[in-house]
Coordinates of C-alpha atoms and ligand atoms in Angstrom, one line a residue:
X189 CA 279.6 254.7 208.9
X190 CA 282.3 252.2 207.8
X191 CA 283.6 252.7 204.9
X192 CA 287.1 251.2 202.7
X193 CA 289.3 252.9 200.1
X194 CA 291.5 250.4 199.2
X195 CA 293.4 250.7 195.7
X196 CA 291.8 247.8 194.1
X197 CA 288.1 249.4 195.2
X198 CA 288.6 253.0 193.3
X199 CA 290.7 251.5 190.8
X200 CA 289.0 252.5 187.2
X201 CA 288.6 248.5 186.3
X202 CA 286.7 248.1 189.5
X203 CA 284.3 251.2 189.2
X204 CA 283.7 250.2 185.6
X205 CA 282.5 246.9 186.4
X206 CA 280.4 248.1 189.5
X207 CA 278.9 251.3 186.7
X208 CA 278.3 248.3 183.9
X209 CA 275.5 247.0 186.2
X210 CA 274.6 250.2 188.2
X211 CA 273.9 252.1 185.1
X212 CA 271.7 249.1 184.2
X213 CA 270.1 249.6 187.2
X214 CA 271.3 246.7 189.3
X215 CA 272.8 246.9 192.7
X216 CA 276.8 245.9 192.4
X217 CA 278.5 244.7 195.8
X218 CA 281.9 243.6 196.1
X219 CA 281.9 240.7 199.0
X220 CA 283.4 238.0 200.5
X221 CA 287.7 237.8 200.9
X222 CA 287.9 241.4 199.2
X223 CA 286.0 243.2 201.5
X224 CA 286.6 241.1 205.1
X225 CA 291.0 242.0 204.1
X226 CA 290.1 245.5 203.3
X227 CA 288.7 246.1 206.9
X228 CA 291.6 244.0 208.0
X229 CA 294.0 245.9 206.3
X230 CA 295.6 242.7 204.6
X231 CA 296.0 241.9 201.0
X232 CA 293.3 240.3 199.0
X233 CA 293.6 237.4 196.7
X234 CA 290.6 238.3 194.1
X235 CA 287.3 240.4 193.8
X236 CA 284.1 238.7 194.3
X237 CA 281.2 241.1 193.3
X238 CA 277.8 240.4 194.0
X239 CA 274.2 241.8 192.4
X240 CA 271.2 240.9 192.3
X241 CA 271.2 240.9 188.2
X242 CA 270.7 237.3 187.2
X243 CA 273.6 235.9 184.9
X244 CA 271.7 236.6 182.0
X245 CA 270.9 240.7 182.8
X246 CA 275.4 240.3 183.7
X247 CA 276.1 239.0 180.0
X248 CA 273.9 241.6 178.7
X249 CA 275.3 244.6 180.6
X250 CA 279.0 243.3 179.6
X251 CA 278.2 243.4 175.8
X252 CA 276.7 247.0 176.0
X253 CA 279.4 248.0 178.1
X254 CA 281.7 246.6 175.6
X255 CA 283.4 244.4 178.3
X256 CA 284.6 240.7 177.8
X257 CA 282.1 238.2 180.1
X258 CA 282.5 234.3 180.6
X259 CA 280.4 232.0 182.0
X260 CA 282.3 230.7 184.7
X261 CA 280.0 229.3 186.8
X262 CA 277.0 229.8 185.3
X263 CA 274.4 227.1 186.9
X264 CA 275.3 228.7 190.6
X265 CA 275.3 232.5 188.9
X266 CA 279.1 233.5 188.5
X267 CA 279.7 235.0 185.8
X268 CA 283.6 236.5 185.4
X269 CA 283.7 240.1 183.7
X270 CA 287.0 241.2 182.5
X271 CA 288.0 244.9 182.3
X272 CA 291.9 245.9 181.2
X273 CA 292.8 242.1 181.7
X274 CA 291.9 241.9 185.2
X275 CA 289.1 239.3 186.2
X276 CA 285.8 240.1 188.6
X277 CA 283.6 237.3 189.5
X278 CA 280.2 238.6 189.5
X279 CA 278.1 236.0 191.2
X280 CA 273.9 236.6 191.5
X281 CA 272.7 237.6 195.0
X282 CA 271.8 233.4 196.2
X283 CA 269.9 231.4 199.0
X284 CA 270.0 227.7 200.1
X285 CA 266.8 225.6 198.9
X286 CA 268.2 222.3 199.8
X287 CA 271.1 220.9 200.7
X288 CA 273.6 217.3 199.4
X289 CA 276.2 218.5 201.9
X290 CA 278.8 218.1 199.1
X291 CA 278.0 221.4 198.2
X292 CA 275.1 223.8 198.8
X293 CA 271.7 224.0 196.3
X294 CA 271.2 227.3 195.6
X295 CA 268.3 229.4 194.1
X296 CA 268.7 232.5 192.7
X297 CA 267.6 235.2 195.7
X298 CA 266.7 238.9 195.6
X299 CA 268.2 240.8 198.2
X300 CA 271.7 240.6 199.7
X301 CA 270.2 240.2 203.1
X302 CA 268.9 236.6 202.0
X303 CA 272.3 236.7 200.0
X304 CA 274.2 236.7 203.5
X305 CA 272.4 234.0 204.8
X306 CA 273.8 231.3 202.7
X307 CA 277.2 232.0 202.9
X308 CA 279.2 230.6 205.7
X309 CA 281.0 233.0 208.5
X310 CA 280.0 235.9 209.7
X311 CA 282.9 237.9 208.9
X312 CA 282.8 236.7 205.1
X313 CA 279.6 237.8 204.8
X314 CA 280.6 241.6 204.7
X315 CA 279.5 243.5 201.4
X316 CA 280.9 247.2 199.9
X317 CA 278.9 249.4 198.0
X318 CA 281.0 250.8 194.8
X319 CA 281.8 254.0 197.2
X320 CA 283.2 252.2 199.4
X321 CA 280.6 252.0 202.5
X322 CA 280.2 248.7 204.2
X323 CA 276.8 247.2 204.4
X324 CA 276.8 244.5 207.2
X325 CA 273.6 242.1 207.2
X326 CA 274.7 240.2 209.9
X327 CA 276.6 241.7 212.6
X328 CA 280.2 240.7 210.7
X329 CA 281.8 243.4 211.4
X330 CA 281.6 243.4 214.8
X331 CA 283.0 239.7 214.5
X332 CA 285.7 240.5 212.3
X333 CA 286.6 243.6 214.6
X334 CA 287.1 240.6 217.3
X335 CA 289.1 238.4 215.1
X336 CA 286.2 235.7 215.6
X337 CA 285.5 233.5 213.3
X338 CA 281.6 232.4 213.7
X339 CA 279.1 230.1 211.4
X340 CA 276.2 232.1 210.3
X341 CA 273.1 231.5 211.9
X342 CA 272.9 228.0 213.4
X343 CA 276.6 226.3 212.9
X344 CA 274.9 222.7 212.7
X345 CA 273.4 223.7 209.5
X346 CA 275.9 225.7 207.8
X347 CA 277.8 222.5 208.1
X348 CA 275.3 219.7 206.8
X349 CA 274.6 222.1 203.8
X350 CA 278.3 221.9 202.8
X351 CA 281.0 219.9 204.7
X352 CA 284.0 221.6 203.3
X353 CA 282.5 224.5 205.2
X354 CA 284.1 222.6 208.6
X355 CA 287.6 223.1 206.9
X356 CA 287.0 226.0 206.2
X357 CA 286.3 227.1 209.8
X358 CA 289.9 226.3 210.8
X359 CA 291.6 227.8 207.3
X360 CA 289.7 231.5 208.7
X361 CA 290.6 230.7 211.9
X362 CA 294.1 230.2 211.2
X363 CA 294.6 233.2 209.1
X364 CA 292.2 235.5 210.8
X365 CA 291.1 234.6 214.1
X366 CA 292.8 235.6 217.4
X367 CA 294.6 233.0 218.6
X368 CA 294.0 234.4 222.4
X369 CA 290.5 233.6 221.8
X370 CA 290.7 230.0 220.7
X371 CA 288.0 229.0 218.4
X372 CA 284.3 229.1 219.1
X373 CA 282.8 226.4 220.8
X374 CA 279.0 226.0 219.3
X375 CA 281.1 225.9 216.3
X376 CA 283.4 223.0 217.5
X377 CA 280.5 221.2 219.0
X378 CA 278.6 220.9 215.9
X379 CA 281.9 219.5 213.7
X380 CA 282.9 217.1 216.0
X381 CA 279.0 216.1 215.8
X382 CA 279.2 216.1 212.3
X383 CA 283.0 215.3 210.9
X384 CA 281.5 211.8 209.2
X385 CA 280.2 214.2 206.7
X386 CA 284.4 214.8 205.7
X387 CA 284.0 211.6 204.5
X388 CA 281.6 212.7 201.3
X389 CA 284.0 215.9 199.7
X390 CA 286.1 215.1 197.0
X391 CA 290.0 215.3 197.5
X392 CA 290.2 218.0 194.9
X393 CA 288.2 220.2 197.3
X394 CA 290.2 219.0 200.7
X395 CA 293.1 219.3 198.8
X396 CA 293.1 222.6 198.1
X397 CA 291.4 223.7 201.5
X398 CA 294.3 222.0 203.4
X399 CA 296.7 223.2 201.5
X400 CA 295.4 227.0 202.5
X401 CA 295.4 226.2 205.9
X402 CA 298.7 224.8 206.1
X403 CA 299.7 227.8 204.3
X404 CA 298.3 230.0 206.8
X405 CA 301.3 231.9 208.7
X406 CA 300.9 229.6 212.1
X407 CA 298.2 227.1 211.2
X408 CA 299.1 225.1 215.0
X409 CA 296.0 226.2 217.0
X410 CA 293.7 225.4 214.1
X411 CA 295.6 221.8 213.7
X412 CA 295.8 220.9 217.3
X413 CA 292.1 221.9 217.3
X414 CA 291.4 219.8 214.5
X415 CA 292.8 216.8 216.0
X416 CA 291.0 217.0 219.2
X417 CA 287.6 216.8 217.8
X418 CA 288.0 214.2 215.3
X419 CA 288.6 216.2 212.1
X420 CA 292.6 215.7 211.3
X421 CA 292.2 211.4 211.6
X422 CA 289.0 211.5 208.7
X423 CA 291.1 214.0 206.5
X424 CA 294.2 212.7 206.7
X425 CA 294.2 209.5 208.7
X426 CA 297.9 208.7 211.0
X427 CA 298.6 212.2 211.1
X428 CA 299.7 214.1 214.1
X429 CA 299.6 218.1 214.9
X430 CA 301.7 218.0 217.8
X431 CA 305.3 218.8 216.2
X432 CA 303.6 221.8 214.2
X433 CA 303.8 224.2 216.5
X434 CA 307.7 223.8 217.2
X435 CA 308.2 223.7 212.9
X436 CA 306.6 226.9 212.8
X437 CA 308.7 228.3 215.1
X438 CA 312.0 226.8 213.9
X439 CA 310.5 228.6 210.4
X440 CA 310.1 231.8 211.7
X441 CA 313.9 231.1 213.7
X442 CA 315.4 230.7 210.4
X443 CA 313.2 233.3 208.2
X444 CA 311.4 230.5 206.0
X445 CA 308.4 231.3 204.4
X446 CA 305.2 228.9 205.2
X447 CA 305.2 225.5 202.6
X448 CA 302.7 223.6 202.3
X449 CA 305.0 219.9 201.7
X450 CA 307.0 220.9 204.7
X451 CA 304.4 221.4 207.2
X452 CA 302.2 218.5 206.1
X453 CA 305.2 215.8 206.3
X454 CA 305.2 217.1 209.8
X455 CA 301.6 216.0 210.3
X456 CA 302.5 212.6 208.6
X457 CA 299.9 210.7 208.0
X458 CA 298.4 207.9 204.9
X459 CA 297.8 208.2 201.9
X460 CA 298.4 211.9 201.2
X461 CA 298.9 212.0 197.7
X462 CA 295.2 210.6 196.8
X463 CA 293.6 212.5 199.9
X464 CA 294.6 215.6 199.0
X465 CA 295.1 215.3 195.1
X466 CA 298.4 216.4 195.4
X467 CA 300.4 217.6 192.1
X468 CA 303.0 215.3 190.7
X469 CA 305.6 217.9 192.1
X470 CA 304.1 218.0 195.5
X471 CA 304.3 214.5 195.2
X472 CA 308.1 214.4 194.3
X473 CA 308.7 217.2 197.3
X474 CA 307.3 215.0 199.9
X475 CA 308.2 211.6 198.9
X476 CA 311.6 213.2 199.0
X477 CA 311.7 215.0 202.4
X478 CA 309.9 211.3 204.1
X479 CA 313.0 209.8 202.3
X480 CA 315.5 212.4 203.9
X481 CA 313.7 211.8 207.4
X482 CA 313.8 207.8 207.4
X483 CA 317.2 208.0 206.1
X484 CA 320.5 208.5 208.3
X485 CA 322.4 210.5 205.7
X486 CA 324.3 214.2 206.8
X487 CA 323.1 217.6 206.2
X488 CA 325.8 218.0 203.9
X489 CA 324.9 214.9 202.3
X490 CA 321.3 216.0 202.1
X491 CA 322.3 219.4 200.2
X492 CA 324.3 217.3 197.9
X493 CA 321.9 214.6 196.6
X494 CA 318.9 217.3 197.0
X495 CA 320.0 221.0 196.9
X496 CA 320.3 223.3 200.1
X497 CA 316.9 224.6 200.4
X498 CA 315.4 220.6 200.9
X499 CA 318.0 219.7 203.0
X500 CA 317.3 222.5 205.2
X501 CA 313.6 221.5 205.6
X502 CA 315.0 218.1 206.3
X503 CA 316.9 219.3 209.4
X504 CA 314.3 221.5 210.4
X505 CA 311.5 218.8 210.3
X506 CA 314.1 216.5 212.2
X507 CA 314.7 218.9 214.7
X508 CA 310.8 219.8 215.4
X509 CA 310.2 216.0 215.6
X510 CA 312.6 215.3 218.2
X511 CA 314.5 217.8 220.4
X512 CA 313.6 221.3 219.0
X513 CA 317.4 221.9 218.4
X514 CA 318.7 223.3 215.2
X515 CA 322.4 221.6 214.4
X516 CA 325.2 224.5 215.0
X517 CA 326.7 225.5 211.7
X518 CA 324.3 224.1 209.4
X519 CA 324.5 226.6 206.8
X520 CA 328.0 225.8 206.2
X521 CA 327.4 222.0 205.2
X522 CA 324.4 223.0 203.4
X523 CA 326.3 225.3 201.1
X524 CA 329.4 222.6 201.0
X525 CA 327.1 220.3 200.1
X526 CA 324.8 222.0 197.6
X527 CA 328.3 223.1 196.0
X528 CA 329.8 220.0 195.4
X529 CA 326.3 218.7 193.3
X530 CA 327.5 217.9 190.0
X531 CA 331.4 218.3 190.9
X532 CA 332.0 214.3 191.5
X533 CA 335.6 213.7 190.0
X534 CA 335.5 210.0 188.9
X535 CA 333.7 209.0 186.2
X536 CA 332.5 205.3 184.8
X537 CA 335.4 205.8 181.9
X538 CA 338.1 205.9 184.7
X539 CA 336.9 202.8 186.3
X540 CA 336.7 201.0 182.6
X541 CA 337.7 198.3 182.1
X542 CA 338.5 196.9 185.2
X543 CA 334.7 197.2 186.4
X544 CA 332.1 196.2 184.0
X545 CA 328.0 196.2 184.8
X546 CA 326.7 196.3 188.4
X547 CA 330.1 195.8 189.4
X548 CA 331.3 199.4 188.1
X549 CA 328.0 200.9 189.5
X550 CA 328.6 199.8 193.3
X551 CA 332.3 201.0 193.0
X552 CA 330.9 204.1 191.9
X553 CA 328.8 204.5 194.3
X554 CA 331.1 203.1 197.2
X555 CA 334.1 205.7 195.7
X556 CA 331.1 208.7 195.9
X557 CA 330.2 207.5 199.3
X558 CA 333.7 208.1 200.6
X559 CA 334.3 211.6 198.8
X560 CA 331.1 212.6 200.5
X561 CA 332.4 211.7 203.7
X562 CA 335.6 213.3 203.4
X563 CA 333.6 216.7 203.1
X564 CA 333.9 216.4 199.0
X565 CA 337.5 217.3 199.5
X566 CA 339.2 213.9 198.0
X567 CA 340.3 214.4 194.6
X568 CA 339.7 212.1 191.6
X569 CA 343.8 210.9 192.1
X570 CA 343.4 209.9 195.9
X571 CA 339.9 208.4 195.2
X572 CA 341.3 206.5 192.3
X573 CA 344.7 205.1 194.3
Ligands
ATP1088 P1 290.1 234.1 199.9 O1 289.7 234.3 198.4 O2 291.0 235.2 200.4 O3 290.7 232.7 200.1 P2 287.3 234.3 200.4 O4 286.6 234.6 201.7 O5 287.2 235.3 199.3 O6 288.8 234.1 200.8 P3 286.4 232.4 198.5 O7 286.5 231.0 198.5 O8 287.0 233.3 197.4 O9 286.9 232.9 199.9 O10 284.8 232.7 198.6 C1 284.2 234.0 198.5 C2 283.1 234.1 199.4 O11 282.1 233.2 199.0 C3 283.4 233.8 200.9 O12 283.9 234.9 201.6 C4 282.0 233.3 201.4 O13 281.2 234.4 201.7 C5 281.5 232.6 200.2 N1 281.8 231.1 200.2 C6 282.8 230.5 199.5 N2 282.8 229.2 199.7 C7 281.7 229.0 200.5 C8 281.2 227.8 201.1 N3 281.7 226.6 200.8 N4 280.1 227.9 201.8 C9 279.5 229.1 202.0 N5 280.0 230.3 201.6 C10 281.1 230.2 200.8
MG1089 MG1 287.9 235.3 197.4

């Protein structure tokens, strides 16, 4: 038999929570992202528990336990327990009843079989018991064992009950699939059959898939994939995957962790800030770095006006989009130039009162231009003669 022993499973928060509803005499199953890492041997990002208490019988078993419970998501049967400060999202065992294809109508089910059914890849429908041994409905592990990401039961449907779920495919894919294996084709078939459906998610929900994707460590199979059926031109229209692949590897060249601005201003593409709800700061990070690109300005330059760690994703998205060469001795310039920020010697007070108005703002700028270009060596004297 399989079974896991990760830290987070045998930790006493975990086995409290999974006691509250056993000694109540519910089943208690941790699921989902938790359990598929574990077998992986991976990190997880949060514990998804599921039991076939509904979230009424979960309240009720956190108050006799003594244990804080929220109502999360309460219409599709989360509720979130919390035991020494640490979350568990306890969702009631579910199946499909109908279907908007914004997201999937659910019914509350009793059995983690019918459970399995509605959830959306094979290897994310793996389930623990509170010791530890794996209960597999589906054939999952055998999947995950393989790297290979698969729709549960007929692909075509898993996708017209929820589109995101298409998405989806290429964020596992991209994180978990072997790449050797490319991606599985009744799976591709039915999303380039049904990628109109993209069309009907809200950009708070491709947002935040995309934005996992493109933080997966080499998301290029999964983008190039994307574009060939049809998906990359409805979620972000104009864009391109065919640089990604040599980013990534400048990235890796250059020990750079995975960011999600960088690698989507190599995609390009309209309209990003509204498809993908991006933050006001994700906003500011890659209006900047388009700026840098269009522009003609040095690296030193760059590091100057925008600190070494943007100028370097501007020369490496420059160098992925054209030759696939980094400049020799960038590091230098980018530390001249980040050194320098701040350190301008003249001032508007020493160009008073001979320049007044716009006058005194293009000599500034036209003095600045010229101490940048003499490597910030000029001094406020030579710049002023
Ligand atoms: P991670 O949390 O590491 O990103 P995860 O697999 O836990 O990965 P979650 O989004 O936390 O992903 O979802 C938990 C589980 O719920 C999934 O493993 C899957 O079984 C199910 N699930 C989540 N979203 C969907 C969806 N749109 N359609 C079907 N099942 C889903
Ligand atoms: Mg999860």
């Amino acid at each position: 038999m399989t079974r896991i022993n990760d830290d987070w499973l045998t930790a006493p928060a975990a086995q409290a929570v999974c006691a509250m509803l056993t000694d109540a005499g519910f089943q208690a199953l941790f699921v989902g992202g938790c359990v598929r890492n574990a077998l992986l041997g991976v990190p997880i990002s949060d514990i998804d528990i599921s039991t076939n208490a509904t979230p009424d019988q979960v309240i009720a078993a956190a108050k006799r336990a003594g244990f804080k419970s929220v109502p999360t998501g309460y219409d599709h049967g989360t509720v979130t327990v919390v035991v020494d400060h640490e979350p568990f999202e306890i969702t009631t065992f579910r199946k499909d009843v109908e279907t908007d294809g914004r997201r999937a109508v659910v019914a509350f089910a009793k059995t983690a079989e019918e459970d399995a059914h509605r959830r959306d890849f094979t290897m994310n429908a793996l389930y623990a018991r509170p010791d530890g041994a794996i209960v597999d409905p589906l054939g999952g592990l055998e999947d995950l064992r393989a790297r290979y990401l698969r729709f549960i039961d007929v692909a075509e449907d898993r996708i017209r009950e929820d589109y995101l779920r298409i998405l989806r495919f290429f964020r596992f894919h991209a994180h978990y699939g072997n790449p050797e294996g490319g991606l599985d084709a009744e799976g591709l078939a039915a999303i380039a059959a049904n990628s109109a459906g993209l069309e009907t998610l809200s950009a708070e929900r491709v947002g935040s898939e995309m934005r996992k994707l493109l933080l997966a460590p080499n998301p290029s199979q999964s983008l190039a994939s994307m574009a060939q059926c049809g998906v990359l031109a409805r979620v972000l229209p104009g864009a391109e995957a065919r640089f990604l692949p040599v980013l990534v590897h400048l990235e890796e060249q250059a020990g750079l962790a995975p960011d999600a601005m960088r690698r989507l201003v190599c995609l390009g593409g309209e309209g990003l800030k509204d498809r993908l709800r991006l933050s006001n700061g994700e906003a500011k990070q890659l209006d900047q770095l388009r700026d840098a690109l269009a522009d003609t300005a040095g690296d030193a330059e760059l590091a100057y006006r925008l600190g070494a760690d943007r100028a370097r994703d501007v020369a490496l998205l420059r160098a992925a989009m054209t030759d696939g060469q980094m400049p020799g001795e960038l590091e230098q310039r980018l530390v001249s130039g980040d050194q320098a920020r701040g350190t301008f010697p003249v001032s508007a007070q020493d160009l008073m009162p001979a320049h007044q108005g716009a006058a005194l703002g293009a000599r500034l700028k036209e003095l600045e231009a010229r101490w940048i270009a003499s490597g910030f060596a000029l001094t406020k004297e030579e710049l002023l003669a």
